[in-house]
Amino acid sequence: MTHVFLLSLLLQLGTARGASPAATFCVHVDSTRREVILTAGPFRVAAADHAMSGMHGGGGGGGSEQHGEVLVQRFSWPASVWVRGYRLRLFDARGRALPRRWIHHLYVVDFDRRELVYPIAQRVFGMGRETPDVMLRSTIGIPVAAGHELGLYLMWDNDTGAEVDDVYLELAFRWTASSQHPSPLQVFPFFVDAHVALGSDWSFEVPPGGGSATYEFTLPISGRLRMAGGHLHDHGLTLRLEDGLTGVPLVTLRAQRDSSGRLLRVPYRILAVRDSGPHLVAGRRYRLVATYDNPTPRPLAAVMGTLAGLFAPDSPERWPSVDAEDPTFELDRRLLTTSHPGGGAQAGACHERR
Ligand SMILES: [Cu+2]
C-alpha cells in the first residue's frame, strides 16, 4: 500500500515496449459493483531489460528515471464518483490470470485537475509492482469528475526472458456511495519530491558517507495530511516533512532495509482517524528532507525521495484550478503526451472479459 498514491513523475523519454496494433481500450461503468472498469489489450510485451529496471529496490511508483513507459490511452472519466480503491489484474486471451508483477508500475493522470504543490496535471493514482490492491475506508474518497480527461500510463516488466503475446489488463476503481451519511471526507492525492527538476531528471546523487536532498515549498490552500507514504531507493534512510521555520518534524517515514542497505519498503502512515494529522497552512514554508547513507566508496547515482499521501483540504472547493497557459503545466503535458509512445490501444469494440 505504500505506493498506492505515489505518483509517477515522468520526465524522461521512453521507448516503446510494444502493444499489438489491434489492442482495444474500454471504459465500463458497473453501478451494481460501484466500479469504473478499464480494460485494455491484447498487448505484446517484450522481455524486460533487467539491468535497467532493477534499480527500484522498493518497487515504487515513483520513477522519473523510468524508461519504457507507454501511454496506454487518454480517456474521458465516465462518472462523478469518489474513488476509494482499486483492483488490477492481468489475464490472457482465454481469461486465465497472468502474473501482475509484469507491470513494473502504472499510474493515472488527470489533465483537468492540478497537483497541489506543483502546477502540473494531477497524478491521481499510482502503484508499483509490489503494491497490493487497495481499499480505503468507505468514509473517505477521492473525487473524480465525469468528463475529466485522464491518461493511463504503465511500464511493463516481463521477467520471463521472452516476449509474451495476448496480455490484457483490467483496472477497476471502486467508488464510495455518495448517498451515505455522514458524507465521506474528500481527500486528494498529494505529493512532494525532494529533488524537483521538471522536464529533466528528478533523481540525485549521494556522496560516499551519506547525504540528503531538501526541497522547500508552500501550499496554495490549507488542509490536513491524512496519510503519507514514501519512495526511496536502496540505502535510503528517512523521508521527513518538517516546518520550514522551526524545523519541527511533522511526519517522519523510516525505510525498512536489509543488512546490506537494500530497501525493503517505506511503510506508509495513516495520520488521522478523524480530526488529526498535521494541519498544513497555506503560504507557510515546509521542507521535505530525504536522507541516505552510503557505505560504498562511490557516489550513489540516481536516487530519489518522494513523499506521497492523501490531503484533506479545509475547503475542497478552493483547490487551485488548472492554468493551461502556465509554462510548467504546458511542459508537463507535452512530456506526458509526446514523449510517451502510445501503447497501441484504441477505443474499440469492448468485450466483457470477466
Ligand atoms: Cu525511484
Short mmCIF file of C-alpha atoms and ligand atoms in Angstrom, two decimals:
data_model
loop_
_atom_site.label_atom_id
_atom_site.label_comp_id
_atom_site.label_asym_id
_atom_site.label_seq_id
_atom_site.Cartn_x
_atom_site.Cartn_y
_atom_site.Cartn_z
CA MET A 1 0.00 0.00 0.00
CA THR A 2 2.99 2.19 0.40
CA HIS A 3 2.96 3.24 -3.16
CA VAL A 4 -0.69 3.47 -3.76
CA PHE A 5 -0.78 7.15 -4.17
CA LEU A 6 2.78 7.51 -5.15
CA LEU A 7 2.84 9.47 -8.20
CA SER A 8 5.00 8.74 -11.06
CA LEU A 9 6.73 11.77 -12.27
CA LEU A 10 7.74 11.10 -15.60
CA LEU A 11 10.15 13.28 -17.17
CA GLN A 12 12.33 11.37 -19.48
CA LEU A 13 11.87 9.98 -22.88
CA GLY A 14 10.80 6.44 -23.10
CA THR A 15 10.93 3.88 -25.79
CA ALA A 16 8.03 1.72 -26.73
CA ARG A 17 7.54 -1.67 -25.22
CA GLY A 18 5.08 -2.62 -27.79
CA ALA A 19 1.47 -3.25 -27.89
CA SER A 20 -0.23 -5.22 -30.53
CA PRO A 21 -1.75 -2.86 -33.04
CA ALA A 22 -5.13 -4.45 -32.50
CA ALA A 23 -5.29 -3.61 -28.80
CA THR A 24 -8.50 -2.03 -27.63
CA PHE A 25 -9.27 0.10 -24.62
CA CYS A 26 -12.63 0.11 -22.88
CA VAL A 27 -14.21 2.11 -20.09
CA HIS A 28 -17.14 0.40 -18.42
CA VAL A 29 -19.32 1.54 -15.52
CA ASP A 30 -20.73 -1.16 -13.28
CA SER A 31 -23.21 0.58 -11.00
CA THR A 32 -24.06 -2.59 -9.10
CA ARG A 33 -20.48 -3.17 -8.05
CA ARG A 34 -19.83 0.57 -7.93
CA GLU A 35 -16.85 0.23 -10.20
CA VAL A 36 -15.35 2.03 -13.15
CA ILE A 37 -13.55 -0.66 -15.08
CA LEU A 38 -10.78 -0.02 -17.60
CA THR A 39 -9.85 -2.89 -19.86
CA ALA A 40 -7.04 -2.86 -22.41
CA GLY A 41 -5.37 -5.38 -24.65
CA PRO A 42 -4.12 -7.51 -26.18
CA PHE A 43 -0.57 -6.28 -25.64
CA ARG A 44 2.58 -7.86 -26.91
CA VAL A 45 5.11 -7.41 -24.14
CA ALA A 46 8.81 -7.62 -24.85
CA ALA A 47 11.15 -9.25 -22.36
CA ALA A 48 12.41 -6.71 -19.83
CA ASP A 49 15.95 -5.48 -19.74
CA HIS A 50 16.68 -6.18 -16.10
CA ALA A 51 19.91 -4.31 -15.91
CA MET A 52 17.73 -1.25 -16.14
CA SER A 53 14.63 -1.94 -14.12
CA GLY A 54 16.47 -3.48 -11.18
CA MET A 55 17.29 -0.14 -9.70
CA HIS A 56 13.97 0.17 -7.97
CA GLY A 57 14.64 -1.82 -4.85
CA GLY A 58 11.39 -0.82 -3.25
CA GLY A 59 9.39 -1.15 -6.39
CA GLY A 60 7.95 2.28 -6.33
CA GLY A 61 5.51 4.11 -8.42
CA GLY A 62 7.97 6.99 -8.41
CA GLY A 63 10.44 6.87 -11.08
CA SER A 64 11.21 9.77 -13.27
CA GLU A 65 14.12 7.62 -14.28
CA GLN A 66 11.93 5.02 -15.88
CA HIS A 67 12.35 4.27 -19.49
CA GLY A 68 9.93 2.23 -21.42
CA GLU A 69 6.75 3.83 -20.13
CA VAL A 70 3.84 3.80 -22.51
CA LEU A 71 0.71 5.87 -22.67
CA VAL A 72 -1.97 3.20 -22.87
CA GLN A 73 -4.80 5.62 -23.55
CA ARG A 74 -6.24 9.04 -22.91
CA PHE A 75 -9.88 8.77 -21.99
CA SER A 76 -12.79 10.63 -20.52
CA TRP A 77 -13.73 9.61 -16.96
CA PRO A 78 -17.32 8.39 -17.14
CA ALA A 79 -18.93 9.26 -13.78
CA SER A 80 -18.62 11.77 -10.94
CA VAL A 81 -17.68 9.49 -8.08
CA TRP A 82 -15.44 9.32 -5.04
CA VAL A 83 -12.88 6.64 -5.61
CA ARG A 84 -11.86 4.58 -2.60
CA GLY A 85 -9.83 1.74 -4.03
CA TYR A 86 -8.84 -0.34 -6.97
CA ARG A 87 -8.02 -3.81 -8.16
CA LEU A 88 -5.75 -4.75 -11.02
CA ARG A 89 -5.31 -7.99 -12.87
CA LEU A 90 -3.60 -9.29 -15.98
CA PHE A 91 -5.02 -12.12 -17.99
CA ASP A 92 -4.62 -13.86 -21.32
CA ALA A 93 -6.97 -14.22 -24.28
CA ARG A 94 -8.78 -17.08 -22.53
CA GLY A 95 -9.20 -15.15 -19.31
CA ARG A 96 -6.52 -17.02 -17.39
CA ALA A 97 -4.61 -14.99 -14.82
CA LEU A 98 -1.13 -13.75 -15.71
CA PRO A 99 1.46 -12.51 -13.18
CA ARG A 100 0.72 -9.00 -12.04
CA ARG A 101 4.39 -8.34 -11.46
CA TRP A 102 4.68 -7.95 -15.23
CA ILE A 103 3.58 -4.39 -14.60
CA HIS A 104 6.51 -2.53 -13.10
CA HIS A 105 4.40 0.50 -12.35
CA LEU A 106 1.24 2.12 -13.54
CA TYR A 107 -0.38 5.49 -12.97
CA VAL A 108 -3.30 7.65 -13.96
CA VAL A 109 -3.06 11.38 -14.67
CA ASP A 110 -6.00 13.80 -14.50
CA PHE A 111 -5.32 16.58 -17.00
CA ASP A 112 -8.25 18.61 -15.66
CA ARG A 113 -7.02 18.90 -12.09
CA ARG A 114 -3.64 20.08 -10.93
CA GLU A 115 -1.31 18.95 -8.23
CA LEU A 116 -1.31 20.93 -5.01
CA VAL A 117 2.40 21.61 -4.68
CA TYR A 118 3.19 21.82 -8.38
CA PRO A 119 1.23 23.45 -11.20
CA ILE A 120 1.12 20.23 -13.20
CA ALA A 121 -1.59 17.72 -14.02
CA GLN A 122 -2.60 15.64 -11.03
CA ARG A 123 -1.29 12.12 -10.67
CA VAL A 124 -4.49 10.69 -9.33
CA PHE A 125 -3.32 7.23 -8.68
CA GLY A 126 -0.12 5.28 -8.96
CA MET A 127 1.18 1.91 -7.99
CA GLY A 128 4.36 -0.06 -8.12
CA ARG A 129 4.99 -3.71 -8.73
CA GLU A 130 4.61 -4.72 -5.09
CA THR A 131 1.57 -2.62 -4.37
CA PRO A 132 -1.38 -4.79 -3.45
CA ASP A 133 -4.96 -3.96 -4.36
CA VAL A 134 -6.23 -1.24 -2.07
CA MET A 135 -9.48 -0.29 -0.45
CA LEU A 136 -9.76 2.79 1.72
CA ARG A 137 -12.40 3.05 4.40
CA SER A 138 -15.78 3.88 2.97
CA THR A 139 -15.76 7.13 4.92
CA ILE A 140 -13.25 8.77 2.59
CA GLY A 141 -12.95 9.11 -1.14
CA ILE A 142 -11.02 10.86 -3.88
CA PRO A 143 -13.44 12.82 -6.06
CA VAL A 144 -13.02 12.35 -9.80
CA ALA A 145 -15.44 14.24 -12.00
CA ALA A 146 -17.22 12.94 -15.07
CA GLY A 147 -15.71 14.31 -18.25
CA HIS A 148 -12.24 14.85 -16.86
CA GLU A 149 -9.60 13.83 -19.32
CA LEU A 150 -7.39 11.13 -17.88
CA GLY A 151 -4.37 9.24 -19.14
CA LEU A 152 -3.32 5.72 -18.22
CA TYR A 153 0.45 5.08 -18.26
CA LEU A 154 2.41 2.00 -17.44
CA MET A 155 5.72 0.28 -17.75
CA TRP A 156 5.89 -3.42 -18.39
CA ASP A 157 8.33 -5.70 -16.66
CA ASN A 158 8.08 -9.05 -18.35
CA ASP A 159 10.63 -11.15 -16.48
CA THR A 160 10.14 -14.36 -18.46
CA GLY A 161 13.08 -13.68 -20.75
CA ALA A 162 10.88 -14.00 -23.83
CA GLU A 163 8.25 -11.89 -25.49
CA VAL A 164 4.70 -12.67 -24.41
CA ASP A 165 1.67 -12.01 -26.52
CA ASP A 166 -2.02 -11.56 -25.79
CA VAL A 167 -1.72 -9.80 -22.45
CA TYR A 168 -4.83 -7.99 -21.23
CA LEU A 169 -5.19 -5.75 -18.23
CA GLU A 170 -8.18 -4.82 -16.16
CA LEU A 171 -8.07 -1.94 -13.72
CA ALA A 172 -11.23 -1.45 -11.68
CA PHE A 173 -11.85 1.56 -9.44
CA ARG A 174 -14.36 1.08 -6.64
CA TRP A 175 -16.27 4.13 -5.56
CA THR A 176 -17.91 5.17 -2.33
CA ALA A 177 -21.66 5.63 -2.26
CA SER A 178 -22.37 9.35 -2.39
CA SER A 179 -25.66 8.90 -0.56
CA GLN A 180 -24.15 7.76 2.70
CA HIS A 181 -24.39 9.82 5.88
CA PRO A 182 -22.37 11.48 7.04
CA SER A 183 -21.00 12.16 3.60
CA PRO A 184 -17.46 10.89 3.07
CA LEU A 185 -14.40 13.02 3.69
CA GLN A 186 -12.94 14.36 0.46
CA VAL A 187 -9.26 13.63 0.11
CA PHE A 188 -6.92 14.39 -2.74
CA PRO A 189 -3.66 12.82 -3.79
CA PHE A 190 -0.66 14.79 -2.63
CA PHE A 191 2.98 14.51 -3.43
CA VAL A 192 6.17 16.43 -2.95
CA ASP A 193 9.60 15.46 -4.13
CA ALA A 194 12.97 16.21 -2.56
CA HIS A 195 14.69 16.88 -5.84
CA VAL A 196 12.41 18.61 -8.27
CA ALA A 197 13.55 19.13 -11.82
CA LEU A 198 10.57 19.38 -14.06
CA GLY A 199 11.40 18.45 -17.58
CA SER A 200 14.51 16.57 -16.62
CA ASP A 201 15.76 14.09 -14.09
CA TRP A 202 14.25 14.13 -10.58
CA SER A 203 16.92 11.86 -9.18
CA PHE A 204 20.02 12.98 -7.29
CA GLU A 205 23.38 11.67 -6.19
CA VAL A 206 24.62 10.83 -2.69
CA PRO A 207 28.35 11.03 -1.92
CA PRO A 208 30.23 8.31 -0.01
CA GLY A 209 29.37 8.60 3.66
CA GLY A 210 25.79 9.69 3.03
CA GLY A 211 23.81 12.84 2.44
CA SER A 212 20.39 14.30 1.84
CA ALA A 213 18.25 16.25 -0.58
CA THR A 214 16.00 19.04 0.61
CA TYR A 215 13.10 20.84 -1.01
CA GLU A 216 11.19 23.78 0.42
CA PHE A 217 7.68 24.57 -0.68
CA THR A 218 4.45 26.33 0.19
CA LEU A 219 0.87 25.28 -0.42
CA PRO A 220 -1.83 27.39 -2.08
CA ILE A 221 -4.54 26.12 0.33
CA SER A 222 -4.62 24.72 3.85
CA GLY A 223 -5.59 21.24 4.92
CA ARG A 224 -4.59 18.11 6.75
CA LEU A 225 -2.27 15.40 5.61
CA ARG A 226 -4.25 12.24 6.27
CA MET A 227 -1.92 9.61 5.02
CA ALA A 228 1.72 9.60 3.97
CA GLY A 229 3.87 7.09 2.20
CA GLY A 230 7.18 7.42 0.52
CA HIS A 231 9.53 6.37 -2.17
CA LEU A 232 13.27 5.90 -1.65
CA HIS A 233 15.90 3.80 -3.33
CA ASP A 234 18.46 1.43 -1.81
CA HIS A 235 20.42 2.95 1.11
CA GLY A 236 17.58 5.38 1.79
CA LEU A 237 17.09 6.15 5.49
CA THR A 238 14.24 8.57 6.06
CA LEU A 239 11.80 10.95 4.49
CA ARG A 240 10.96 13.85 6.77
CA LEU A 241 8.43 16.61 6.34
CA GLU A 242 9.22 19.49 8.64
CA ASP A 243 8.18 23.00 9.38
CA GLY A 244 10.35 25.33 7.31
CA LEU A 245 10.70 27.94 10.02
CA THR A 246 11.06 25.92 13.20
CA GLY A 247 12.46 22.70 11.78
CA VAL A 248 9.93 20.73 13.83
CA PRO A 249 9.30 17.38 12.12
CA LEU A 250 5.67 16.82 11.12
CA VAL A 251 5.98 13.40 9.52
CA THR A 252 8.93 11.03 9.53
CA LEU A 253 8.96 7.86 7.46
CA ARG A 254 11.79 5.38 8.08
CA ALA A 255 12.82 2.95 5.41
CA GLN A 256 12.90 -0.74 6.18
CA ARG A 257 16.10 -2.18 4.78
CA ASP A 258 18.07 -5.38 4.87
CA SER A 259 21.59 -5.56 6.33
CA SER A 260 23.14 -4.53 3.03
CA GLY A 261 21.05 -1.36 2.84
CA ARG A 262 18.73 -2.72 0.18
CA LEU A 263 15.37 -1.06 0.51
CA LEU A 264 12.60 -3.41 1.53
CA ARG A 265 9.83 -0.90 1.90
CA VAL A 266 8.90 2.53 3.14
CA PRO A 267 5.95 1.98 5.46
CA TYR A 268 3.05 4.31 4.91
CA ARG A 269 1.42 6.04 7.84
CA ILE A 270 -2.18 6.85 8.42
CA LEU A 271 -2.01 10.15 10.19
CA ALA A 272 -5.58 10.74 11.02
CA VAL A 273 -8.58 8.94 12.25
CA ARG A 274 -10.96 11.82 12.01
CA ASP A 275 -9.69 15.20 13.03
CA SER A 276 -5.98 14.79 13.37
CA GLY A 277 -2.98 14.63 11.09
CA PRO A 278 -0.67 17.60 10.61
CA HIS A 279 -2.51 20.71 9.53
CA LEU A 280 -0.56 22.39 6.75
CA VAL A 281 -1.18 26.08 6.33
CA ALA A 282 -1.35 27.93 3.02
CA GLY A 283 1.66 30.14 2.42
CA ARG A 284 3.72 28.70 5.27
CA ARG A 285 7.07 27.18 4.38
CA TYR A 286 7.57 23.43 4.67
CA ARG A 287 10.60 21.32 3.93
CA LEU A 288 10.96 17.78 2.68
CA VAL A 289 14.25 16.09 3.57
CA ALA A 290 15.31 12.73 2.13
CA THR A 291 18.31 11.19 3.86
CA TYR A 292 20.58 8.43 2.64
CA ASP A 293 23.62 6.68 3.96
CA ASN A 294 26.26 5.47 1.58
CA PRO A 295 28.64 2.81 2.84
CA THR A 296 30.11 2.35 -0.63
CA PRO A 297 33.24 4.12 -1.89
CA ARG A 298 31.33 5.61 -4.82
CA PRO A 299 28.52 8.13 -5.15
CA LEU A 300 25.05 6.57 -5.20
CA ALA A 301 23.68 7.59 -8.54
CA ALA A 302 20.09 8.41 -9.44
CA VAL A 303 18.35 8.02 -6.09
CA MET A 304 15.01 9.58 -5.22
CA GLY A 305 12.99 10.88 -2.31
CA THR A 306 9.25 11.35 -2.75
CA LEU A 307 6.53 11.75 -0.17
CA ALA A 308 3.04 10.93 -1.34
CA GLY A 309 -0.18 10.75 0.53
CA LEU A 310 -3.71 11.97 0.92
CA PHE A 311 -4.57 15.55 1.70
CA ALA A 312 -7.91 16.75 3.04
CA PRO A 313 -8.34 20.43 2.19
CA ASP A 314 -10.11 22.66 4.69
CA SER A 315 -12.13 23.93 1.72
CA PRO A 316 -12.03 21.45 -1.15
CA GLU A 317 -13.68 23.97 -3.49
CA ARG A 318 -10.61 26.17 -3.19
CA TRP A 319 -8.31 23.60 -4.78
CA PRO A 320 -6.38 25.65 -7.36
CA SER A 321 -7.67 25.22 -10.86
CA VAL A 322 -5.63 24.20 -13.84
CA ASP A 323 -3.91 27.01 -15.68
CA ALA A 324 -3.36 25.52 -19.11
CA GLU A 325 -1.28 28.55 -20.09
CA ASP A 326 1.19 28.04 -17.28
CA PRO A 327 4.52 27.09 -18.89
CA THR A 328 5.15 24.40 -16.28
CA PHE A 329 1.75 22.82 -16.85
CA GLU A 330 2.26 23.04 -20.57
CA LEU A 331 5.72 21.44 -20.40
CA ASP A 332 4.45 18.62 -18.21
CA ARG A 333 1.50 17.99 -20.51
CA ARG A 334 3.80 17.95 -23.50
CA LEU A 335 6.09 15.43 -21.83
CA LEU A 336 3.12 13.29 -20.89
CA THR A 337 1.86 13.42 -24.42
CA THR A 338 4.71 13.46 -26.85
CA SER A 339 7.45 11.67 -25.00
CA HIS A 340 5.27 8.63 -24.44
CA PRO A 341 4.79 6.26 -27.27
CA GLY A 342 1.22 5.13 -27.44
CA GLY A 343 0.62 1.70 -26.09
CA GLY A 344 -1.29 0.98 -29.24
CA ALA A 345 -4.62 0.59 -27.52
CA GLN A 346 -7.52 2.13 -29.34
CA ALA A 347 -11.05 2.69 -28.24
CA GLY A 348 -12.97 -0.02 -29.96
CA ALA A 349 -15.20 -2.98 -29.61
CA CYS A 350 -15.30 -3.82 -25.93
CA HIS A 351 -15.76 -7.35 -24.78
CA GLU A 352 -16.71 -8.41 -21.33
CA ARG A 353 -13.81 -10.41 -20.06
CA ARG A 354 -14.86 -11.25 -16.58
CU CU B 1 12.70 5.97 -7.95
#
